[in-house]
PDB file of C-alpha atoms in Angstrom:
ATOM      1  CA  MET A   1      89.124 113.275  62.983  1.00  0.00           C
ATOM      2  CA  LYS A   2      87.610 112.851  66.425  1.00  0.00           C
ATOM      3  CA  ILE A   3      84.982 110.101  66.558  1.00  0.00           C
ATOM      4  CA  GLY A   4      82.642 109.458  69.492  1.00  0.00           C
ATOM      5  CA  TYR A   5      81.118 106.037  70.065  1.00  0.00           C
ATOM      6  CA  ILE A   6      78.373 105.519  72.621  1.00  0.00           C
ATOM      7  CA  VAL A   7      77.601 102.023  73.900  1.00  0.00           C
ATOM      8  CA  ASN A   8      75.532 100.646  76.766  1.00  0.00           C
ATOM      9  CA  ASP A   9      78.321  98.414  78.110  1.00  0.00           C
ATOM     10  CA  LEU A  10      81.464  96.545  77.085  1.00  0.00           C
ATOM     11  CA  ASN A  11      79.984  93.062  77.388  1.00  0.00           C
ATOM     12  CA  THR A  12      80.915  90.670  74.636  1.00  0.00           C
ATOM     13  CA  GLY A  13      78.147  90.042  72.156  1.00  0.00           C
ATOM     14  CA  GLY A  14      77.199  90.502  68.523  1.00  0.00           C
ATOM     15  CA  VAL A  15      76.890  94.276  68.206  1.00  0.00           C
ATOM     16  CA  ASN A  16      79.589  95.082  70.748  1.00  0.00           C
ATOM     17  CA  THR A  17      82.088  92.678  69.190  1.00  0.00           C
ATOM     18  CA  PHE A  18      81.583  94.291  65.779  1.00  0.00           C
ATOM     19  CA  LEU A  19      81.708  97.783  67.249  1.00  0.00           C
ATOM     20  CA  LEU A  20      84.916  97.118  69.198  1.00  0.00           C
ATOM     21  CA  GLN A  21      86.618  95.787  66.066  1.00  0.00           C
ATOM     22  CA  MET A  22      85.563  98.922  64.210  1.00  0.00           C
ATOM     23  CA  ILE A  23      86.840 101.148  67.045  1.00  0.00           C
ATOM     24  CA  LYS A  24      90.222  99.414  67.021  1.00  0.00           C
ATOM     25  CA  TYR A  25      90.471  99.874  63.248  1.00  0.00           C
ATOM     26  CA  PHE A  26      89.540 103.558  63.247  1.00  0.00           C
ATOM     27  CA  SER A  27      91.724 104.335  66.268  1.00  0.00           C
ATOM     28  CA  GLU A  28      94.831 103.868  64.130  1.00  0.00           C
ATOM     29  CA  LYS A  29      94.229 107.161  62.286  1.00  0.00           C
ATOM     30  CA  ASN A  30      91.611 108.929  64.405  1.00  0.00           C
ATOM     31  CA  GLU A  31      91.087 110.100  67.950  1.00  0.00           C
ATOM     32  CA  ILE A  32      88.410 107.932  69.568  1.00  0.00           C
ATOM     33  CA  TYR A  33      86.122 108.837  72.468  1.00  0.00           C
ATOM     34  CA  LEU A  34      84.213 105.837  73.812  1.00  0.00           C
ATOM     35  CA  LEU A  35      81.305 106.626  76.137  1.00  0.00           C
ATOM     36  CA  VAL A  36      80.139 103.577  78.067  1.00  0.00           C
ATOM     37  CA  LEU A  37      76.740 103.906  79.746  1.00  0.00           C
ATOM     38  CA  SER A  38      77.672 101.592  82.578  1.00  0.00           C
ATOM     39  CA  LYS A  39      79.944 101.932  85.585  1.00  0.00           C
ATOM     40  CA  LYS A  40      80.870  98.254  85.271  1.00  0.00           C
ATOM     41  CA  LYS A  41      84.349  97.896  83.820  1.00  0.00           C
ATOM     42  CA  ASP A  42      85.193  94.842  81.782  1.00  0.00           C
ATOM     43  CA  GLY A  43      88.509  93.296  80.762  1.00  0.00           C
ATOM     44  CA  ILE A  44      87.974  94.616  77.242  1.00  0.00           C
ATOM     45  CA  ASP A  45      88.731  98.168  78.345  1.00  0.00           C
ATOM     46  CA  LYS A  46      92.362  97.260  79.102  1.00  0.00           C
ATOM     47  CA  ASP A  47      92.839  96.240  75.475  1.00  0.00           C
ATOM     48  CA  LEU A  48      91.207  99.440  74.263  1.00  0.00           C
ATOM     49  CA  ASN A  49      93.346 101.681  76.477  1.00  0.00           C
ATOM     50  CA  LYS A  50      96.420 100.256  74.765  1.00  0.00           C
ATOM     51  CA  LYS A  51      95.001 101.511  71.468  1.00  0.00           C
ATOM     52  CA  ASN A  52      94.947 105.166  72.598  1.00  0.00           C
ATOM     53  CA  ILE A  53      91.170 105.259  72.988  1.00  0.00           C
ATOM     54  CA  LYS A  54      89.696 107.572  75.614  1.00  0.00           C
ATOM     55  CA  ILE A  55      87.051 105.715  77.613  1.00  0.00           C
ATOM     56  CA  PHE A  56      84.438 107.491  79.743  1.00  0.00           C
ATOM     57  CA  TYR A  57      82.113 105.550  82.056  1.00  0.00           C
ATOM     58  CA  LEU A  58      78.730 107.195  82.638  1.00  0.00           C
ATOM     59  CA  GLU A  59      75.508 105.998  84.199  1.00  0.00           C
ATOM     60  CA  LYS A  60      72.229 105.575  82.321  1.00  0.00           C
ATOM     61  CA  LYS A  61      70.724 108.519  84.159  1.00  0.00           C
ATOM     62  CA  ILE A  62      69.507 111.957  83.237  1.00  0.00           C
ATOM     63  CA  CYS A  63      72.252 113.544  85.359  1.00  0.00           C
ATOM     64  CA  SER A  64      74.842 112.055  82.991  1.00  0.00           C
ATOM     65  CA  LEU A  65      73.535 114.187  80.119  1.00  0.00           C
ATOM     66  CA  LEU A  66      75.692 117.188  81.006  1.00  0.00           C
ATOM     67  CA  LYS A  67      78.831 115.054  81.204  1.00  0.00           C
ATOM     68  CA  MET A  68      77.947 113.407  77.914  1.00  0.00           C
ATOM     69  CA  ARG A  69      77.334 116.768  76.261  1.00  0.00           C
ATOM     70  CA  LYS A  70      80.722 118.077  77.398  1.00  0.00           C
ATOM     71  CA  ILE A  71      82.479 115.073  75.864  1.00  0.00           C
ATOM     72  CA  LEU A  72      80.441 115.097  72.645  1.00  0.00           C
ATOM     73  CA  LYS A  73      81.322 118.744  71.994  1.00  0.00           C
ATOM     74  CA  LYS A  74      84.889 117.573  71.339  1.00  0.00           C
ATOM     75  CA  VAL A  75      84.048 115.123  68.544  1.00  0.00           C
ATOM     76  CA  ASN A  76      83.365 115.597  64.820  1.00  0.00           C
ATOM     77  CA  LEU A  77      81.299 112.438  64.358  1.00  0.00           C
ATOM     78  CA  ILE A  78      79.061 110.477  66.741  1.00  0.00           C
ATOM     79  CA  HIS A  79      78.327 106.779  66.189  1.00  0.00           C
ATOM     80  CA  LEU A  80      75.229 105.309  67.853  1.00  0.00           C
ATOM     81  CA  ASN A  81      73.378 102.081  67.239  1.00  0.00           C
ATOM     82  CA  ILE A  82      72.047 100.739  70.517  1.00  0.00           C
ATOM     83  CA  PHE A  83      69.032 101.700  72.663  1.00  0.00           C
ATOM     84  CA  PRO A  84      69.087 103.584  75.129  1.00  0.00           C
ATOM     85  CA  ALA A  85      72.452 105.076  74.154  1.00  0.00           C
ATOM     86  CA  ASN A  86      70.943 106.785  71.123  1.00  0.00           C
ATOM     87  CA  TYR A  87      68.171 108.443  73.141  1.00  0.00           C
ATOM     88  CA  LEU A  88      70.481 109.709  75.881  1.00  0.00           C
ATOM     89  CA  ALA A  89      72.915 111.140  73.329  1.00  0.00           C
ATOM     90  CA  LEU A  90      70.101 112.883  71.485  1.00  0.00           C
ATOM     91  CA  LEU A  91      68.731 114.361  74.708  1.00  0.00           C
ATOM     92  CA  SER A  92      72.170 115.604  75.747  1.00  0.00           C
ATOM     93  CA  ILE A  93      72.636 117.361  72.414  1.00  0.00           C
ATOM     94  CA  ILE A  94      69.178 118.957  72.294  1.00  0.00           C
ATOM     95  CA  PHE A  95      68.567 119.999  75.897  1.00  0.00           C
ATOM     96  CA  CYS A  96      71.954 120.566  77.497  1.00  0.00           C
TER      97      CYS A  96
END
């Protein structure tokens, strides 16, 4: 299964820590697409790249909707839980 996760950034914190653990777990048997709504790269992404997770860095801008839509068309399941990631993903699916 192809699973898409959309997060605002890769900063360490409560939600992101939980989410990154879940991504690592599911990446063992699934293809993972991680969309990060920040151009700022963190040291965490090096660990994730070792796990065969495809990471895409996008900006929190309307112009990123088309890029997001193109990536999301490849996945079977989309996981969202953080504002504004959920609104941008919804807009990209509806209007693009």
